[in-house]
CSV table of C-alpha atoms and ligand atoms in Angstrom, one decimal:
chain,number,residue,atom,x,y,z
A,1,UNK,CA,61.5,97.3,77.3
A,2,UNK,CA,58.4,95.7,76.1
A,3,UNK,CA,56.0,98.0,74.1
A,4,UNK,CA,52.5,98.4,75.5
A,5,UNK,CA,50.3,95.5,74.3
A,6,UNK,CA,53.3,93.4,73.3
A,7,UNK,CA,53.7,90.1,75.1
A,8,UNK,CA,56.5,90.1,77.7
A,9,UNK,CA,59.5,87.9,76.7
A,10,UNK,CA,59.3,84.4,78.2
A,11,UNK,CA,61.0,84.2,81.6
A,12,UNK,CA,63.5,81.5,81.7
A,13,UNK,CA,65.4,80.3,84.7
A,14,UNK,CA,68.6,82.2,85.4
A,15,UNK,CA,71.5,80.5,83.6
A,16,UNK,CA,73.5,78.3,86.0
A,17,UNK,CA,76.6,78.3,84.0
A,18,UNK,CA,78.4,81.0,85.9
A,19,UNK,CA,80.2,78.5,88.1
A,20,UNK,CA,82.8,76.6,86.0
A,21,UNK,CA,82.4,72.9,85.6
A,22,UNK,CA,84.5,70.9,88.0
A,23,UNK,CA,85.0,73.7,90.4
A,24,UNK,CA,84.3,73.3,94.1
A,25,UNK,CA,83.0,75.8,96.6
A,26,UNK,CA,85.7,77.0,99.1
A,27,UNK,CA,83.7,79.8,100.8
A,28,UNK,CA,79.9,80.3,100.6
A,29,UNK,CA,78.3,83.7,100.4
A,30,UNK,CA,77.4,83.2,104.1
A,31,UNK,CA,81.0,82.5,105.1
A,32,UNK,CA,82.1,85.5,103.1
A,33,UNK,CA,79.5,87.8,104.8
A,34,UNK,CA,80.8,86.7,108.2
A,35,UNK,CA,84.4,87.4,107.2
A,36,UNK,CA,83.5,90.8,105.8
A,37,UNK,CA,81.7,91.6,109.1
A,38,UNK,CA,84.8,90.6,111.1
A,39,UNK,CA,87.1,92.6,108.9
A,40,UNK,CA,84.9,95.7,109.2
A,41,UNK,CA,85.1,95.3,113.0
A,42,UNK,CA,88.9,95.0,112.9
A,43,UNK,CA,89.2,98.1,110.6
A,44,UNK,CA,86.9,100.2,112.8
A,45,UNK,CA,88.9,99.2,115.8
A,46,UNK,CA,92.2,100.1,114.1
A,47,UNK,CA,91.2,103.5,112.8
A,48,UNK,CA,88.6,104.7,115.3
A,49,UNK,CA,86.7,107.6,113.8
A,50,UNK,CA,89.6,108.8,111.6
A,51,UNK,CA,88.8,109.6,108.0
A,52,UNK,CA,89.9,106.8,105.7
A,53,UNK,CA,90.6,106.8,102.0
A,54,UNK,CA,89.7,103.4,100.6
A,55,UNK,CA,91.6,102.6,97.4
A,56,UNK,CA,90.0,99.8,95.5
A,57,UNK,CA,92.1,97.7,93.2
A,58,UNK,CA,90.0,97.0,90.1
A,59,UNK,CA,88.5,94.9,88.9
A,60,UNK,CA,89.0,92.1,91.4
A,61,UNK,CA,88.4,94.3,94.5
A,62,UNK,CA,85.0,95.5,93.3
A,63,UNK,CA,82.6,93.1,94.9
A,64,UNK,CA,84.5,92.9,98.2
A,65,UNK,CA,84.8,96.7,98.4
A,66,UNK,CA,81.1,97.2,97.8
A,67,UNK,CA,80.2,94.9,100.7
A,68,UNK,CA,83.0,96.1,103.1
A,69,UNK,CA,82.6,99.8,102.7
A,70,UNK,CA,78.9,99.6,103.7
A,71,UNK,CA,80.0,98.2,107.0
A,72,UNK,CA,82.4,101.0,107.8
A,73,UNK,CA,81.0,103.9,109.6
A,74,UNK,CA,83.9,106.4,109.8
A,75,UNK,CA,84.1,109.2,107.2
A,76,UNK,CA,85.2,107.5,104.0
A,77,UNK,CA,86.6,108.6,100.7
A,78,UNK,CA,86.8,106.1,97.9
A,79,UNK,CA,89.2,105.9,95.0
A,80,UNK,CA,90.1,103.3,92.4
A,81,UNK,CA,93.3,102.1,90.8
A,82,UNK,CA,93.7,99.5,88.0
A,83,UNK,CA,96.0,96.5,88.2
A,84,UNK,CA,96.2,93.4,86.1
A,85,UNK,CA,98.7,90.6,86.3
A,86,UNK,CA,96.8,87.7,84.8
A,87,UNK,CA,96.3,87.7,81.1
A,88,UNK,CA,94.1,85.7,78.7
A,89,UNK,CA,93.4,82.3,79.9
A,90,UNK,CA,96.6,82.0,81.9
A,91,UNK,CA,96.3,81.3,85.6
A,92,UNK,CA,99.9,82.4,86.4
A,93,UNK,CA,100.9,86.0,86.8
A,94,UNK,CA,102.4,87.7,83.8
A,95,UNK,CA,103.6,91.2,83.4
A,96,UNK,CA,102.2,93.6,86.0
A,97,UNK,CA,100.2,96.6,84.6
A,98,UNK,CA,99.2,99.2,87.1
A,99,UNK,CA,97.5,102.6,86.8
A,100,UNK,CA,97.0,105.1,89.6
A,101,UNK,CA,94.9,108.0,88.3
A,102,UNK,CA,96.8,111.3,88.7
A,103,UNK,CA,93.6,112.8,90.1
A,104,UNK,CA,93.5,110.5,93.1
A,105,UNK,CA,94.3,112.7,96.0
A,106,UNK,CA,96.4,110.8,98.5
A,107,UNK,CA,98.5,113.4,100.2
A,108,UNK,CA,98.2,113.4,103.9
A,109,UNK,CA,95.5,110.6,103.8
A,110,UNK,CA,95.2,107.4,105.8
A,111,UNK,CA,94.9,105.0,102.9
A,112,UNK,CA,93.4,101.5,103.1
A,113,UNK,CA,94.4,99.6,100.0
A,114,UNK,CA,91.8,96.9,99.2
A,115,UNK,CA,92.3,94.0,96.8
A,116,UNK,CA,90.6,90.6,96.3
A,117,UNK,CA,93.7,88.5,97.0
A,118,UNK,CA,97.3,88.7,98.1
A,119,UNK,CA,99.3,86.3,96.0
A,120,UNK,CA,102.9,86.9,95.0
A,121,UNK,CA,102.5,90.4,96.6
A,122,UNK,CA,103.9,92.2,93.6
A,123,UNK,CA,100.8,94.1,92.8
A,124,UNK,CA,100.2,95.5,96.3
A,125,UNK,CA,103.9,96.1,96.9
A,126,UNK,CA,104.0,98.3,93.8
A,127,UNK,CA,100.8,100.1,94.7
A,128,UNK,CA,101.9,100.7,98.2
A,129,UNK,CA,105.1,102.3,97.0
A,130,UNK,CA,103.2,104.4,94.5
A,131,UNK,CA,100.7,105.6,97.2
A,132,UNK,CA,103.5,106.4,99.6
A,133,UNK,CA,105.3,108.4,96.9
A,134,UNK,CA,102.1,110.4,96.6
A,135,UNK,CA,102.5,111.5,100.2
A,136,UNK,CA,100.0,109.4,102.0
A,137,UNK,CA,100.0,109.6,105.8
A,138,UNK,CA,99.7,105.9,106.2
A,139,UNK,CA,99.0,102.9,104.0
A,140,UNK,CA,97.4,99.6,105.2
A,141,UNK,CA,96.2,96.6,103.2
A,142,UNK,CA,93.1,94.6,103.3
A,143,UNK,CA,92.5,91.6,101.1
A,144,UNK,CA,89.7,89.0,101.3
A,145,UNK,CA,92.1,86.2,100.5
A,146,UNK,CA,95.7,85.5,101.2
A,147,UNK,CA,98.0,82.8,99.6
A,148,UNK,CA,101.1,83.1,101.8
A,149,UNK,CA,102.7,80.1,100.1
A,150,UNK,CA,103.0,82.0,96.8
A,151,UNK,CA,104.7,85.2,98.2
A,152,UNK,CA,107.6,86.5,96.0
A,153,UNK,CA,108.1,89.8,97.8
A,154,UNK,CA,107.9,90.3,101.6
A,155,UNK,CA,104.5,91.7,102.2
A,156,UNK,CA,101.7,91.1,104.6
A,157,UNK,CA,98.2,92.4,104.7
A,158,UNK,CA,97.0,94.2,107.8
A,159,UNK,CA,93.6,92.7,107.5
A,160,UNK,CA,92.9,89.3,105.9
A,161,UNK,CA,89.6,87.5,105.4
A,162,UNK,CA,90.8,83.9,104.6
A,163,UNK,CA,94.2,82.2,104.2
A,164,UNK,CA,94.1,79.7,101.4
A,165,UNK,CA,96.6,77.2,99.8
A,166,UNK,CA,97.9,77.6,96.2
A,167,UNK,CA,94.7,77.0,94.3
A,168,UNK,CA,93.3,79.2,91.6
A,169,UNK,CA,90.0,80.7,92.8
A,170,UNK,CA,87.2,82.6,91.1
A,171,UNK,CA,84.0,84.3,92.1
A,172,UNK,CA,83.0,87.2,94.4
A,173,UNK,CA,85.0,89.6,92.1
A,174,UNK,CA,87.8,87.2,91.2
A,175,UNK,CA,87.8,86.3,87.5
A,176,UNK,CA,88.8,83.6,85.2
A,177,UNK,CA,89.5,85.3,81.8
A,178,UNK,CA,87.1,88.2,82.9
A,179,UNK,CA,84.3,85.7,83.7
A,180,UNK,CA,82.9,84.4,87.0
A,181,UNK,CA,83.3,87.7,88.9
A,182,UNK,CA,79.5,87.6,89.5
A,183,UNK,CA,79.5,84.3,91.5
A,184,UNK,CA,78.3,85.0,95.0
A,185,UNK,CA,80.7,82.3,96.4
A,186,UNK,CA,84.4,81.6,96.0
A,187,UNK,CA,85.2,78.5,94.1
A,188,UNK,CA,88.5,76.7,93.4
A,189,UNK,CA,89.4,75.5,89.9
A,190,UNK,CA,91.4,72.4,90.8
A,191,UNK,CA,94.7,72.2,92.8
A,192,UNK,CA,95.2,70.8,96.3
A,193,UNK,CA,92.4,70.5,98.7
A,194,UNK,CA,91.9,73.6,100.8
B,201,LIG,P1,100.0,89.3,93.1
B,201,LIG,O1,100.6,90.6,92.5
B,201,LIG,O2,99.9,89.4,94.6
B,201,LIG,O3,100.7,88.1,92.6
B,201,LIG,O4,98.6,89.2,92.4
B,201,LIG,C1,97.5,89.8,92.8
B,201,LIG,C2,96.5,89.7,91.7
B,201,LIG,O5,96.6,88.4,91.0
B,201,LIG,C3,95.2,89.7,92.4
B,201,LIG,O6,94.7,91.0,92.5
B,201,LIG,C4,94.3,88.9,91.4
B,201,LIG,O7,93.8,89.7,90.4
B,201,LIG,C5,95.3,87.9,90.8
B,201,LIG,N1,95.2,86.6,91.4
B,201,LIG,C6,96.1,86.0,92.2
B,201,LIG,N2,95.7,84.8,92.6
B,201,LIG,C7,94.5,84.6,92.0
B,201,LIG,C8,93.5,83.5,92.0
B,201,LIG,O8,93.7,82.5,92.6
B,201,LIG,N3,92.4,83.7,91.2
B,201,LIG,C9,92.2,84.9,90.5
B,201,LIG,N4,91.1,84.9,89.8
B,201,LIG,N5,93.1,85.9,90.5
B,201,LIG,C10,94.2,85.7,91.2
B,202,LIG,MG1,93.4,91.8,91.0
């Protein structure tokens, strides 16, 4: 805040360093919006007017969830779980760390588990087991991205935005060392052409 009479701080252009050097855009904000709209349509068709419990995998699912949930018009409950499999600057999965809050009420619920990306499948397989063990009525999975070539456990999403090759992507919630989640587009940091 600026005190009355004090000059306002000089306005500088927004920093443009959020997008890592050398990265290339895979999906623009506009393409993502269209995919989210299509997914919302598929989800509405699959559940009808049934109440849904959207379980967001943090932190990666945050941006996607915020956009998707506003396009769903059935009664909706929202919960969050924590999962992390990438550590430090590594771009390969390390140990899996998951936390499902004991207070998250899943018994008898239709659960839609939402994450940014389905990669090896380990995170969502573990979370699906945990949610079922809590007595959910059904569990389905929605991810914005899918890398089927990297699957280590047999798992498929019920709703998928985009299928991509084995490239490391950031933006729209996906991080690189906790950065870049704020990018409005999805960019690839090297690897084969999409
Ligand atoms: P999985 O357990 O399926 O191997 O990994 C899922 C998690 O790994 C995702 O929720 C995401 O956090 C992370 N992940 C997998 N691939 C990528 C990627 O290309 N970029 C980023 N930023 N995270 C990824
Ligand atoms: Mg994640």
